[in-house]
mmCIF file of C-alpha atoms in Angstrom:
data_model
loop_
_atom_site.group_PDB
_atom_site.id
_atom_site.type_symbol
_atom_site.label_atom_id
_atom_site.label_comp_id
_atom_site.label_asym_id
_atom_site.label_seq_id
_atom_site.Cartn_x
_atom_site.Cartn_y
_atom_site.Cartn_z
ATOM 1 C CA MET A 669 25.455 -32.631 -7.387
ATOM 2 C CA LYS A 670 26.037 -30.716 -10.669
ATOM 3 C CA LYS A 671 22.293 -30.582 -11.379
ATOM 4 C CA PHE A 672 21.661 -29.065 -7.936
ATOM 5 C CA LEU A 673 24.401 -26.437 -8.398
ATOM 6 C CA VAL A 674 23.135 -25.431 -11.859
ATOM 7 C CA LEU A 675 19.569 -25.225 -10.559
ATOM 8 C CA ALA A 676 20.665 -23.146 -7.547
ATOM 9 C CA VAL A 677 22.606 -20.734 -9.794
ATOM 10 C CA PHE A 678 19.636 -20.462 -12.189
ATOM 11 C CA VAL A 679 17.226 -19.736 -9.329
ATOM 12 C CA LEU A 680 19.631 -17.161 -7.848
ATOM 13 C CA PHE A 681 20.068 -15.282 -11.129
ATOM 14 C CA SER A 682 16.412 -15.476 -12.076
ATOM 15 C CA ASN A 683 15.489 -13.923 -8.699
ATOM 16 C CA LEU A 684 18.077 -11.170 -9.189
ATOM 17 C CA SER A 685 16.771 -10.255 -12.622
ATOM 18 C CA PHE A 686 13.211 -10.194 -11.330
ATOM 19 C CA SER A 687 14.142 -7.818 -8.524
ATOM 20 C CA GLN A 688 15.746 -5.474 -11.036
ATOM 21 C CA LEU A 689 12.641 -5.301 -13.189
ATOM 22 C CA GLY A 690 9.886 -5.080 -10.593
ATOM 23 C CA GLY A 691 9.027 -2.954 -7.600
ATOM 24 C CA GLU A 692 9.747 0.666 -6.751
ATOM 25 C CA ASP A 693 13.492 0.513 -7.323
ATOM 26 C CA GLU A 694 13.782 -0.067 -11.031
ATOM 27 C CA VAL A 695 17.072 -0.296 -12.864
ATOM 28 C CA TYR A 696 17.143 1.491 -16.194
ATOM 29 C CA LEU A 697 19.759 0.082 -18.501
ATOM 30 C CA GLY A 698 19.036 1.939 -21.730
ATOM 31 C CA GLY A 699 17.683 5.149 -23.139
ATOM 32 C CA GLU A 700 18.831 8.713 -23.087
ATOM 33 C CA PHE A 701 18.847 10.452 -19.693
ATOM 34 C CA ILE A 702 17.559 14.038 -19.598
ATOM 35 C CA GLU A 703 18.108 16.110 -16.438
ATOM 36 C CA ALA A 704 15.225 17.707 -14.545
ATOM 37 C CA LYS A 705 14.622 21.374 -15.365
ATOM 38 C CA PHE A 706 13.281 24.127 -13.159
ATOM 39 C CA GLN A 707 11.080 26.648 -14.992
ATOM 40 C CA ASN A 708 12.711 25.823 -18.349
ATOM 41 C CA GLY A 709 16.162 26.415 -16.898
ATOM 42 C CA GLY A 710 18.706 24.647 -14.815
ATOM 43 C CA ILE A 711 20.015 24.804 -11.284
ATOM 44 C CA ASP A 712 20.745 28.540 -11.670
ATOM 45 C CA LYS A 713 17.019 29.237 -12.079
ATOM 46 C CA PHE A 714 16.318 27.184 -8.966
ATOM 47 C CA TYR A 715 18.885 29.155 -6.957
ATOM 48 C CA ASP A 716 17.241 32.374 -8.233
ATOM 49 C CA TYR A 717 13.904 31.085 -6.925
ATOM 50 C CA ILE A 718 15.398 30.262 -3.500
ATOM 51 C CA ILE A 719 17.144 33.647 -3.201
ATOM 52 C CA ALA A 720 13.968 35.511 -4.166
ATOM 53 C CA ASN A 721 11.855 33.673 -1.575
ATOM 54 C CA PHE A 722 14.280 33.013 1.306
ATOM 55 C CA ASP A 723 14.096 35.348 4.329
ATOM 56 C CA THR A 724 17.789 36.003 4.985
ATOM 57 C CA GLN A 725 16.983 37.415 8.450
ATOM 58 C CA THR A 726 16.581 33.790 9.589
ATOM 59 C CA VAL A 727 20.287 33.106 8.964
ATOM 60 C CA GLU A 728 22.069 33.166 12.310
ATOM 61 C CA LYS A 729 25.683 32.984 11.100
ATOM 62 C CA LYS A 730 27.858 32.891 7.997
ATOM 63 C CA GLY A 731 28.444 29.564 6.320
ATOM 64 C CA GLN A 732 26.837 26.974 4.139
ATOM 65 C CA ILE A 733 23.568 25.094 4.334
ATOM 66 C CA ILE A 734 23.606 21.754 2.545
ATOM 67 C CA PHE A 735 20.269 20.243 1.604
ATOM 68 C CA GLU A 736 18.941 17.419 -0.489
ATOM 69 C CA PHE A 737 15.591 16.585 -1.994
ATOM 70 C CA THR A 738 13.879 14.453 -4.600
ATOM 71 C CA VAL A 739 12.238 15.686 -7.780
ATOM 72 C CA ASN A 740 9.693 12.939 -8.369
ATOM 73 C CA GLU A 741 8.143 11.719 -11.637
ATOM 74 C CA ASN A 742 5.482 14.441 -11.373
ATOM 75 C CA GLY A 743 8.076 17.207 -10.942
ATOM 76 C CA GLU A 744 7.244 17.748 -7.264
ATOM 77 C CA VAL A 745 9.895 18.515 -4.637
ATOM 78 C CA LYS A 746 9.727 15.770 -1.996
ATOM 79 C CA ASN A 747 11.872 14.174 0.736
ATOM 80 C CA ILE A 748 13.498 17.447 1.781
ATOM 81 C CA LYS A 749 16.430 17.025 4.165
ATOM 82 C CA VAL A 750 18.744 19.662 5.580
ATOM 83 C CA VAL A 751 22.080 17.882 5.952
ATOM 84 C CA ARG A 752 23.991 20.829 7.430
ATOM 85 C CA ASP A 753 22.363 24.008 8.717
ATOM 86 C CA LEU A 754 23.292 27.383 10.118
ATOM 87 C CA GLY A 755 20.738 27.188 12.894
ATOM 88 C CA THR A 756 17.200 25.949 13.303
ATOM 89 C CA ASN A 757 15.546 29.094 11.940
ATOM 90 C CA SER A 758 17.418 29.020 8.631
ATOM 91 C CA ALA A 759 16.728 25.283 8.210
ATOM 92 C CA VAL A 760 13.002 25.804 8.815
ATOM 93 C CA GLU A 761 12.970 28.724 6.374
ATOM 94 C CA LEU A 762 14.704 26.698 3.667
ATOM 95 C CA ILE A 763 12.226 23.841 4.086
ATOM 96 C CA ARG A 764 9.352 26.344 3.814
ATOM 97 C CA VAL A 765 10.759 27.741 0.554
ATOM 98 C CA LEU A 766 11.364 24.282 -0.919
ATOM 99 C CA ARG A 767 7.875 23.057 -0.009
ATOM 100 C CA LYS A 768 6.233 25.897 -1.921
ATOM 101 C CA ALA A 769 8.531 25.554 -4.960
ATOM 102 C CA PRO A 770 6.789 25.298 -8.324
ATOM 103 C CA LYS A 771 6.914 21.981 -10.119
ATOM 104 C CA TRP A 772 9.971 20.996 -12.100
ATOM 105 C CA GLN A 773 10.001 19.348 -15.478
ATOM 106 C CA PRO A 774 10.967 15.864 -14.257
ATOM 107 C CA ALA A 775 14.060 14.038 -15.411
ATOM 108 C CA SER A 776 13.494 11.308 -17.947
ATOM 109 C CA ARG A 777 15.161 8.162 -19.146
ATOM 110 C CA GLY A 778 14.119 6.658 -22.449
ATOM 111 C CA GLY A 779 11.255 9.140 -22.678
ATOM 112 C CA LYS A 780 9.731 8.133 -19.321
ATOM 113 C CA PRO A 781 9.762 10.459 -16.282
ATOM 114 C CA VAL A 782 11.981 9.309 -13.398
ATOM 115 C CA SER A 783 12.688 10.541 -9.869
ATOM 116 C CA ILE A 784 16.086 12.020 -9.133
ATOM 117 C CA ASN A 785 17.806 13.094 -5.929
ATOM 118 C CA LEU A 786 19.639 16.399 -5.753
ATOM 119 C CA LYS A 787 22.093 17.598 -3.103
ATOM 120 C CA MET A 788 22.890 21.301 -3.111
ATOM 121 C CA PRO A 789 24.764 23.915 -1.068
ATOM 122 C CA LEU A 790 23.505 27.388 -0.194
ATOM 123 C CA THR A 791 26.233 29.778 1.022
ATOM 124 C CA PHE A 792 25.702 32.875 3.163
ATOM 125 C CA LYS A 793 28.491 35.435 3.564
#
C-alpha cells in the first residue's frame, strides 16, 4: 500500500511540474520583471495617445469607461474588452482607437518578452 501511495504522489507532482513548464500558460519563477512601455513612456503616454485619437462626440453621458487588453510578446494590443461603457458608440470608438495603437515595448521577465493584461479606466466629465 505504501509503494502505491508514494508512486501516486510522485506521478501527481511530476504531472503538476510538467504543466507548469510546458504549454501556453508558463509560470515564471525567477528573473527581473520589467513593465511594458508605450512609446518610451508609461501609462500616462498611453492615455495621451487615447485622448489625442478618441472622438469625444461619441460619448453619450458622463462617467467612466473601464477596459482591458493584452500587450502580447510582440508589443501588440490584443484581446480588447470594454468592461463598462457609456453607450455603444463610445465603446466602439474606444475599440477603434485601441486597435490602431502603435506597438508597445513588451514587458519582460528574465530578459524574455512576456504578455501582460492591463485594466484601465477612462473618465469623462
